Coordinates of N, CA and C in Angstrom, one line a residue:
M1 N 0.8 -1.2 0.0 CA 0.0 0.0 0.0 C 0.9 1.2 0.0
A2 N 0.3 2.3 -0.4 CA 1.0 3.6 -0.5 C 1.3 4.2 0.9
K3 N 2.4 4.8 1.0 CA 2.8 5.4 2.3 C 2.1 6.8 2.4
R4 N 1.6 7.1 3.6 CA 1.0 8.4 3.7 C 2.0 9.5 3.7
D5 N 1.6 10.6 3.1 CA 2.4 11.8 2.9 C 1.9 12.9 3.8
Y6 N 2.8 13.3 4.7 CA 2.5 14.3 5.7 C 2.0 15.6 5.1
Y7 N 2.5 16.0 4.0 CA 2.2 17.3 3.4 C 1.2 17.2 2.3
D8 N 0.7 16.1 2.0 CA -0.3 15.9 0.9 C -1.7 16.3 1.4
I9 N -2.3 17.3 0.9 CA -3.6 17.8 1.4 C -4.7 16.8 1.1
D10 N -4.6 16.0 0.0 CA -5.6 15.0 -0.3 C -5.5 13.9 0.7
D11 N -4.3 13.5 1.1 CA -4.1 12.5 2.1 C -4.7 12.9 3.5
I12 N -4.5 14.2 3.8 CA -5.0 14.7 5.1 C -6.5 14.7 5.1
L13 N -7.1 15.2 4.0 CA -8.6 15.2 3.9 C -9.2 13.8 3.9
A14 N -8.5 12.9 3.2 CA -9.0 11.5 3.2 C -9.0 10.9 4.6
G15 N -8.0 11.3 5.4 CA -7.9 10.8 6.8 C -9.0 11.3 7.7
Q16 N -9.8 12.3 7.2 CA -10.9 12.8 8.0 C -12.2 11.9 8.0
E17 N -12.2 11.0 7.1 CA -13.4 10.1 7.0 C -13.5 9.3 8.3
R18 N -14.8 9.2 8.7 CA -15.0 8.5 9.9 C -15.1 7.0 9.7
V19 N -14.6 6.2 10.8 CA -14.5 4.8 10.7 C -15.2 4.3 12.0
P20 N -16.1 3.3 11.9 CA -16.7 2.7 13.1 C -15.6 2.0 14.0
C21 N -15.7 2.2 15.3 CA -14.7 1.6 16.2 C -15.5 1.1 17.4
V22 N -14.9 0.1 18.1 CA -15.4 -0.4 19.3 C -14.3 -0.2 20.4
L23 N -14.7 0.4 21.5 CA -13.8 0.7 22.6 C -13.4 -0.5 23.3
Q24 N -12.1 -0.7 23.6 CA -11.6 -1.9 24.2 C -11.3 -1.7 25.7
V25 N -11.4 -0.5 26.2 CA -11.1 -0.2 27.6 C -12.1 0.8 28.2
D26 N -12.3 0.8 29.5 CA -13.2 1.8 30.1 C -12.4 3.1 30.2
L27 N -13.1 4.3 29.9 CA -12.5 5.6 30.0 C -13.3 6.5 30.9
D28 N -12.6 7.0 32.0 CA -13.2 7.9 32.9 C -13.1 9.3 32.4
G29 N -14.2 10.1 32.6 CA -14.2 11.5 32.3 C -14.3 11.9 30.9
L30 N -14.6 11.0 30.0 CA -14.5 11.3 28.6 C -15.9 11.5 28.0
G31 N -16.9 10.8 28.6 CA -18.3 10.9 28.1 C -19.0 12.1 28.6
S32 N -20.2 12.3 28.1 CA -21.0 13.4 28.6 C -22.3 12.9 29.0
S33 N -22.8 13.2 30.2 CA -24.0 12.7 30.7 C -25.2 13.6 30.3
G34 N -24.9 14.7 29.6 CA -25.9 15.6 29.2 C -26.2 16.7 30.3
S35 N -25.7 16.5 31.5 CA -25.9 17.5 32.5 C -24.6 18.4 32.7
G36 N -23.7 18.3 31.8 CA -22.5 19.1 31.9 C -21.3 18.4 32.6
T37 N -21.6 17.3 33.3 CA -20.5 16.6 34.0 C -20.0 15.4 33.2
A38 N -18.8 15.1 33.3 CA -18.1 14.0 32.6 C -18.5 12.7 33.2
S39 N -18.7 11.7 32.4 CA -19.1 10.4 32.9 C -18.1 9.3 32.3
K40 N -18.3 8.1 32.7 CA -17.5 7.0 32.3 C -18.0 6.4 30.9
V41 N -17.1 6.2 30.0 CA -17.4 5.5 28.8 C -17.0 4.1 28.9
H42 N -17.9 3.1 28.8 CA -17.6 1.7 29.1 C -17.1 1.0 27.8
R43 N -16.4 -0.1 28.2 CA -15.8 -1.0 27.1 C -17.0 -1.4 26.2
N44 N -16.6 -1.7 25.0 CA -17.5 -2.2 23.9 C -18.5 -1.1 23.4
A45 N -18.3 0.2 23.8 CA -19.1 1.3 23.3 C -18.6 1.5 21.9
R46 N -19.6 1.9 21.0 CA -19.3 2.1 19.6 C -19.2 3.6 19.3
W47 N -18.1 3.9 18.6 CA -17.8 5.3 18.2 C -17.5 5.3 16.7
A48 N -17.7 6.5 16.1 CA -17.3 6.7 14.8 C -16.2 7.8 14.9
L49 N -15.0 7.4 14.7 CA -13.8 8.3 14.8 C -13.2 8.6 13.5
P50 N -12.6 9.8 13.3 CA -11.8 10.1 12.1 C -10.7 9.0 12.0
Y51 N -10.4 8.6 10.7 CA -9.4 7.6 10.5 C -8.1 7.9 11.1
W52 N -7.6 9.1 11.0 CA -6.3 9.4 11.6 C -6.2 9.1 13.1
M53 N -7.3 9.4 13.8 CA -7.3 9.1 15.2 C -7.5 7.6 15.5
A54 N -8.5 7.0 14.8 CA -8.8 5.6 15.0 C -7.6 4.7 14.7
D55 N -6.8 5.1 13.7 CA -5.6 4.3 13.3 C -4.6 4.2 14.5
R56 N -4.3 5.4 15.1 CA -3.4 5.4 16.2 C -4.0 4.7 17.5
L57 N -5.2 4.9 17.8 CA -5.8 4.3 18.9 C -5.9 2.8 18.7
D58 N -6.1 2.3 17.5 CA -6.1 0.9 17.2 C -4.7 0.3 17.4
E59 N -3.6 1.0 17.0 CA -2.3 0.6 17.3 C -2.0 0.4 18.8
E60 N -2.6 1.2 19.6 CA -2.4 1.2 21.0 C -3.4 0.3 21.7
D61 N -4.2 -0.4 21.0 CA -5.2 -1.3 21.5 C -6.3 -0.7 22.4
Y62 N -6.6 0.6 22.1 CA -7.7 1.3 22.8 C -9.0 1.0 22.1
V63 N -9.0 0.9 20.8 CA -10.2 0.6 20.0 C -9.8 -0.5 19.0
N64 N -10.9 -1.1 18.5 CA -10.8 -2.0 17.3 C -11.5 -1.3 16.2
M65 N -10.8 -1.1 15.1 CA -11.4 -0.5 13.9 C -12.2 -1.5 13.2
E66 N -13.4 -1.1 12.7 CA -14.2 -2.0 11.8 C -14.1 -1.4 10.4
V67 N -14.6 -2.2 9.5 CA -14.6 -1.8 8.1 C -15.6 -0.7 7.9
S68 N -15.1 0.4 7.2 CA -16.0 1.5 6.9 C -17.2 1.1 6.1
P69 N -18.4 1.7 6.3 CA -19.5 1.3 5.5 C -19.3 1.5 4.0
L70 N -18.4 2.4 3.7 CA -18.1 2.6 2.3 C -17.5 1.4 1.6
F71 N -16.9 0.5 2.4 CA -16.2 -0.7 1.8 C -16.8 -2.0 2.4
A72 N -18.0 -1.9 3.0 CA -18.7 -3.1 3.5 C -19.2 -4.0 2.3
K73 N -19.6 -5.2 2.6 CA -20.0 -6.1 1.6 C -21.2 -5.6 0.8
R74 N -22.1 -5.0 1.6 CA -23.4 -4.4 1.0 C -23.0 -3.3 0.0
A75 N -22.1 -2.5 0.3 CA -21.7 -1.4 -0.6 C -21.0 -1.9 -1.8
T76 N -20.1 -2.9 -1.6 CA -19.4 -3.5 -2.7 C -20.3 -4.2 -3.7
R77 N -21.3 -4.8 -3.2 CA -22.3 -5.4 -4.1 C -23.0 -4.4 -4.9
M78 N -23.3 -3.2 -4.3 CA -24.0 -2.2 -5.0 C -23.1 -1.6 -6.1
Y79 N -21.8 -1.4 -5.8 CA -20.8 -0.9 -6.8 C -20.7 -1.9 -7.9
A80 N -20.7 -3.2 -7.6 CA -20.6 -4.2 -8.7 C -21.9 -4.3 -9.6
A81 N -23.0 -4.0 -9.0 CA -24.3 -4.2 -9.7 C -24.4 -3.2 -10.9
S82 N -24.0 -1.9 -10.6 CA -24.0 -0.9 -11.7 C -22.9 0.1 -11.5
P83 N -21.7 -0.4 -11.9 CA -20.5 0.4 -11.7 C -20.5 1.7 -12.6
E84 N -21.2 1.7 -13.7 CA -21.2 2.9 -14.6 C -22.0 4.0 -14.0
S85 N -23.0 3.7 -13.2 CA -23.9 4.7 -12.8 C -23.6 5.3 -11.4
I86 N -22.6 4.7 -10.7 CA -22.3 5.2 -9.4 C -21.3 6.3 -9.4
Q87 N -21.5 7.4 -8.8 CA -20.6 8.5 -8.7 C -19.9 8.4 -7.3
L88 N -18.7 7.8 -7.3 CA -18.0 7.6 -6.0 C -17.7 9.0 -5.4
R89 N -17.4 10.0 -6.1 CA -17.1 11.3 -5.6 C -18.3 11.8 -4.8
A90 N -19.5 11.5 -5.1 CA -20.7 11.9 -4.4 C -20.8 11.1 -3.1
I91 N -20.4 9.9 -3.1 CA -20.4 9.1 -1.9 C -19.3 9.5 -0.9
C92 N -18.1 9.6 -1.4 CA -17.0 10.0 -0.6 C -16.0 10.7 -1.5
Q93 N -15.7 11.9 -1.3 CA -14.8 12.7 -2.2 C -13.5 12.1 -2.4
Y94 N -13.0 11.4 -1.3 CA -11.6 10.8 -1.4 C -11.7 9.3 -1.2
Y95 N -12.6 8.7 -2.0 CA -12.9 7.3 -1.9 C -11.7 6.4 -2.1
Y96 N -10.9 6.6 -3.1 CA -9.7 5.8 -3.4 C -8.6 6.1 -2.4
Q97 N -8.4 7.4 -2.1 CA -7.3 7.8 -1.2 C -7.6 7.2 0.2
F98 N -8.9 7.3 0.6 CA -9.2 6.7 1.9 C -9.1 5.2 1.9
G99 N -9.5 4.6 0.8 CA -9.4 3.1 0.7 C -7.9 2.7 0.7
M100 N -7.0 3.4 0.2 CA -5.6 3.1 0.2 C -5.1 3.2 1.7
Q101 N -5.5 4.2 2.4 CA -5.2 4.3 3.8 C -5.7 3.2 4.7
L102 N -7.0 2.9 4.5 CA -7.7 1.9 5.2 C -7.1 0.5 4.8
G103 N -6.6 0.4 3.6 CA -6.1 -0.9 3.2 C -4.9 -1.3 4.0
N104 N -4.2 -0.4 4.6 CA -3.1 -0.8 5.5 C -3.5 -1.5 6.7
V105 N -4.8 -1.3 7.1 CA -5.4 -2.0 8.3 C -6.2 -3.2 7.9
V106 N -7.0 -3.0 6.9 CA -7.9 -4.1 6.4 C -7.5 -4.5 5.0
P107 N -6.8 -5.6 4.9 CA -6.2 -6.0 3.6 C -7.3 -6.4 2.6
E108 N -8.5 -6.8 2.9 CA -9.5 -7.1 1.9 C -9.9 -5.9 1.1
I109 N -9.7 -4.7 1.6 CA -10.1 -3.5 0.8 C -9.4 -3.4 -0.5
S110 N -8.2 -3.9 -0.5 CA -7.4 -3.8 -1.8 C -8.1 -4.6 -2.9
L111 N -8.8 -5.6 -2.6 CA -9.6 -6.4 -3.6 C -10.8 -5.6 -4.1
V112 N -11.4 -4.8 -3.2 CA -12.6 -4.0 -3.6 C -12.1 -2.9 -4.5
L113 N -10.9 -2.3 -4.2 CA -10.4 -1.2 -5.0 C -10.0 -1.6 -6.4
R114 N -9.6 -2.9 -6.5 CA -9.1 -3.4 -7.8 C -10.3 -3.7 -8.7
N115 N -11.5 -4.1 -8.2 CA -12.6 -4.4 -9.0 C -13.4 -3.2 -9.5

């Protein structure tokens, strides 16, 4: 997979796409109870985090990243059904760039990008 470039604006913007994650540890003082006081966020809570943040937290085993809905089986079937009529730019402006970044974590995505 391609190496991420620190100064590439497209790479930076692609890293802003949100990825579903599952929290692997309890975190005190991070959640909001709605009354203005911080509360505890429990293990197995689901969050959608920007890729750049989720990637680092996944390396440290704070979260487990899941496949983005853009590259899920349902979406890939839709892309395969009518590839001429789908405008990927409307779905995600940086679809391929984000796929290349996510491909470092989820190897199956490279197969989706090739098809």
